[in-house]
Amino acid sequence: MNTIIIRRSMNRNFRVKINHRSMSVLVGWDGLVSHVGRTRAFLLVSEALSRPVYKWSWKSRNGLRVSFYSK
């Protein structure tokens, strides 16, 4: 899929929350890309879109947690 399509579908279908140590923020596509990188963001959103659950989380080895909440 094209990155523009993934970005639009992520912003339309999810609220994305990033937790890292004491920081906890809601982000959009640009915030997700700045924290995890474009390819990782593409893979995470693709995985979240394929899951039929309300909440899906991913945790990295350095303690960064990305949670996708369905709207």
mmCIF file with all atom_site columns, C-alpha atoms in Angstrom:
data_model
loop_
_atom_site.group_PDB
_atom_site.id
_atom_site.type_symbol
_atom_site.label_atom_id
_atom_site.label_alt_id
_atom_site.label_comp_id
_atom_site.label_asym_id
_atom_site.label_entity_id
_atom_site.label_seq_id
_atom_site.pdbx_PDB_ins_code
_atom_site.Cartn_x
_atom_site.Cartn_y
_atom_site.Cartn_z
_atom_site.occupancy
_atom_site.B_iso_or_equiv
_atom_site.pdbx_formal_charge
_atom_site.auth_seq_id
_atom_site.auth_comp_id
_atom_site.auth_asym_id
_atom_site.auth_atom_id
_atom_site.pdbx_PDB_model_num
ATOM 1  C CA . MET A 1 1  ? 0.000   0.000  0.000  1.00 0.00 ? 1  MET A CA 1
ATOM 2  C CA . ASN A 1 2  ? 0.970   3.557  -0.512 1.00 0.00 ? 2  ASN A CA 1
ATOM 3  C CA . THR A 1 3  ? 2.197   5.550  2.484  1.00 0.00 ? 3  THR A CA 1
ATOM 4  C CA . ILE A 1 4  ? -0.462  8.227  1.911  1.00 0.00 ? 4  ILE A CA 1
ATOM 5  C CA . ILE A 1 5  ? -3.225  5.614  2.105  1.00 0.00 ? 5  ILE A CA 1
ATOM 6  C CA . ILE A 1 6  ? -1.759  4.128  5.297  1.00 0.00 ? 6  ILE A CA 1
ATOM 7  C CA . ARG A 1 7  ? -1.408  7.590  6.856  1.00 0.00 ? 7  ARG A CA 1
ATOM 8  C CA . ARG A 1 8  ? -5.000  8.545  6.072  1.00 0.00 ? 8  ARG A CA 1
ATOM 9  C CA . SER A 1 9  ? -6.424  5.260  7.307  1.00 0.00 ? 9  SER A CA 1
ATOM 10 C CA . MET A 1 10 ? -4.389  5.464  10.537 1.00 0.00 ? 10 MET A CA 1
ATOM 11 C CA . ASN A 1 11 ? -5.510  9.003  11.290 1.00 0.00 ? 11 ASN A CA 1
ATOM 12 C CA . ARG A 1 12 ? -9.115  8.082  10.438 1.00 0.00 ? 12 ARG A CA 1
ATOM 13 C CA . ASN A 1 13 ? -9.360  4.792  12.376 1.00 0.00 ? 13 ASN A CA 1
ATOM 14 C CA . PHE A 1 14 ? -7.015  5.077  15.363 1.00 0.00 ? 14 PHE A CA 1
ATOM 15 C CA . ARG A 1 15 ? -5.850  7.159  18.242 1.00 0.00 ? 15 ARG A CA 1
ATOM 16 C CA . VAL A 1 16 ? -2.164  6.431  18.766 1.00 0.00 ? 16 VAL A CA 1
ATOM 17 C CA . LYS A 1 17 ? -0.562  6.829  22.180 1.00 0.00 ? 17 LYS A CA 1
ATOM 18 C CA . ILE A 1 18 ? 3.185   6.666  22.812 1.00 0.00 ? 18 ILE A CA 1
ATOM 19 C CA . ASN A 1 19 ? 4.549   5.897  26.277 1.00 0.00 ? 19 ASN A CA 1
ATOM 20 C CA . HIS A 1 20 ? 8.243   6.227  27.040 1.00 0.00 ? 20 HIS A CA 1
ATOM 21 C CA . ARG A 1 21 ? 9.379   6.485  30.645 1.00 0.00 ? 21 ARG A CA 1
ATOM 22 C CA . SER A 1 22 ? 7.367   9.417  32.044 1.00 0.00 ? 22 SER A CA 1
ATOM 23 C CA . MET A 1 23 ? 6.217   10.745 28.652 1.00 0.00 ? 23 MET A CA 1
ATOM 24 C CA . SER A 1 24 ? 2.735   9.822  27.438 1.00 0.00 ? 24 SER A CA 1
ATOM 25 C CA . VAL A 1 25 ? 1.383   11.576 24.339 1.00 0.00 ? 25 VAL A CA 1
ATOM 26 C CA . LEU A 1 26 ? -1.222  11.106 21.636 1.00 0.00 ? 26 LEU A CA 1
ATOM 27 C CA . VAL A 1 27 ? 0.333   11.376 18.185 1.00 0.00 ? 27 VAL A CA 1
ATOM 28 C CA . GLY A 1 28 ? -0.644  11.266 14.543 1.00 0.00 ? 28 GLY A CA 1
ATOM 29 C CA . TRP A 1 29 ? 1.300   9.864  11.613 1.00 0.00 ? 29 TRP A CA 1
ATOM 30 C CA . ASP A 1 30 ? 4.108   12.451 11.811 1.00 0.00 ? 30 ASP A CA 1
ATOM 31 C CA . GLY A 1 31 ? 4.600   11.917 15.535 1.00 0.00 ? 31 GLY A CA 1
ATOM 32 C CA . LEU A 1 32 ? 4.710   8.159  15.079 1.00 0.00 ? 32 LEU A CA 1
ATOM 33 C CA . VAL A 1 33 ? 7.270   8.497  12.283 1.00 0.00 ? 33 VAL A CA 1
ATOM 34 C CA . SER A 1 34 ? 9.447   10.794 14.392 1.00 0.00 ? 34 SER A CA 1
ATOM 35 C CA . HIS A 1 35 ? 9.521   8.255  17.252 1.00 0.00 ? 35 HIS A CA 1
ATOM 36 C CA . VAL A 1 36 ? 9.849   4.919  15.455 1.00 0.00 ? 36 VAL A CA 1
ATOM 37 C CA . GLY A 1 37 ? 10.812  5.698  11.842 1.00 0.00 ? 37 GLY A CA 1
ATOM 38 C CA . ARG A 1 38 ? 8.855   5.498  8.594  1.00 0.00 ? 38 ARG A CA 1
ATOM 39 C CA . THR A 1 39 ? 9.267   1.789  7.853  1.00 0.00 ? 39 THR A CA 1
ATOM 40 C CA . ARG A 1 40 ? 8.469   0.699  11.409 1.00 0.00 ? 40 ARG A CA 1
ATOM 41 C CA . ALA A 1 41 ? 5.445   3.025  11.483 1.00 0.00 ? 41 ALA A CA 1
ATOM 42 C CA . PHE A 1 42 ? 4.223   1.545  8.199  1.00 0.00 ? 42 PHE A CA 1
ATOM 43 C CA . LEU A 1 43 ? 4.544   -2.000 9.605  1.00 0.00 ? 43 LEU A CA 1
ATOM 44 C CA . LEU A 1 44 ? 2.855   -1.109 12.914 1.00 0.00 ? 44 LEU A CA 1
ATOM 45 C CA . VAL A 1 45 ? -0.125  0.571  11.256 1.00 0.00 ? 45 VAL A CA 1
ATOM 46 C CA . SER A 1 46 ? -0.512  -2.299 8.793  1.00 0.00 ? 46 SER A CA 1
ATOM 47 C CA . GLU A 1 47 ? -0.531  -4.762 11.694 1.00 0.00 ? 47 GLU A CA 1
ATOM 48 C CA . ALA A 1 48 ? -3.028  -2.680 13.693 1.00 0.00 ? 48 ALA A CA 1
ATOM 49 C CA . LEU A 1 49 ? -5.341  -2.411 10.682 1.00 0.00 ? 49 LEU A CA 1
ATOM 50 C CA . SER A 1 50 ? -5.347  -6.186 10.257 1.00 0.00 ? 50 SER A CA 1
ATOM 51 C CA . ARG A 1 51 ? -6.308  -6.830 13.923 1.00 0.00 ? 51 ARG A CA 1
ATOM 52 C CA . PRO A 1 52 ? -10.044 -6.791 14.784 1.00 0.00 ? 52 PRO A CA 1
ATOM 53 C CA . VAL A 1 53 ? -9.509  -5.632 18.402 1.00 0.00 ? 53 VAL A CA 1
ATOM 54 C CA . TYR A 1 54 ? -10.202 -2.374 20.228 1.00 0.00 ? 54 TYR A CA 1
ATOM 55 C CA . LYS A 1 55 ? -6.633  -1.956 21.512 1.00 0.00 ? 55 LYS A CA 1
ATOM 56 C CA . TRP A 1 56 ? -3.360  -3.236 20.086 1.00 0.00 ? 56 TRP A CA 1
ATOM 57 C CA . SER A 1 57 ? 0.047   -2.462 21.612 1.00 0.00 ? 57 SER A CA 1
ATOM 58 C CA . TRP A 1 58 ? 3.647   -2.863 20.557 1.00 0.00 ? 58 TRP A CA 1
ATOM 59 C CA . LYS A 1 59 ? 6.601   -2.580 22.928 1.00 0.00 ? 59 LYS A CA 1
ATOM 60 C CA . SER A 1 60 ? 10.182  -2.080 21.815 1.00 0.00 ? 60 SER A CA 1
ATOM 61 C CA . ARG A 1 61 ? 13.271  -3.274 23.619 1.00 0.00 ? 61 ARG A CA 1
ATOM 62 C CA . ASN A 1 62 ? 14.211  0.197  24.834 1.00 0.00 ? 62 ASN A CA 1
ATOM 63 C CA . GLY A 1 63 ? 10.899  0.701  26.651 1.00 0.00 ? 63 GLY A CA 1
ATOM 64 C CA . LEU A 1 64 ? 8.930   2.577  24.000 1.00 0.00 ? 64 LEU A CA 1
ATOM 65 C CA . ARG A 1 65 ? 5.303   1.432  23.897 1.00 0.00 ? 65 ARG A CA 1
ATOM 66 C CA . VAL A 1 66 ? 2.945   2.305  21.062 1.00 0.00 ? 66 VAL A CA 1
ATOM 67 C CA . SER A 1 67 ? -0.780  1.673  21.592 1.00 0.00 ? 67 SER A CA 1
ATOM 68 C CA . PHE A 1 68 ? -3.436  1.827  18.883 1.00 0.00 ? 68 PHE A CA 1
ATOM 69 C CA . TYR A 1 69 ? -7.001  2.506  20.053 1.00 0.00 ? 69 TYR A CA 1
ATOM 70 C CA . SER A 1 70 ? -9.896  2.100  17.626 1.00 0.00 ? 70 SER A CA 1
ATOM 71 C CA . LYS A 1 71 ? -12.222 5.064  17.248 1.00 0.00 ? 71 LYS A CA 1
#
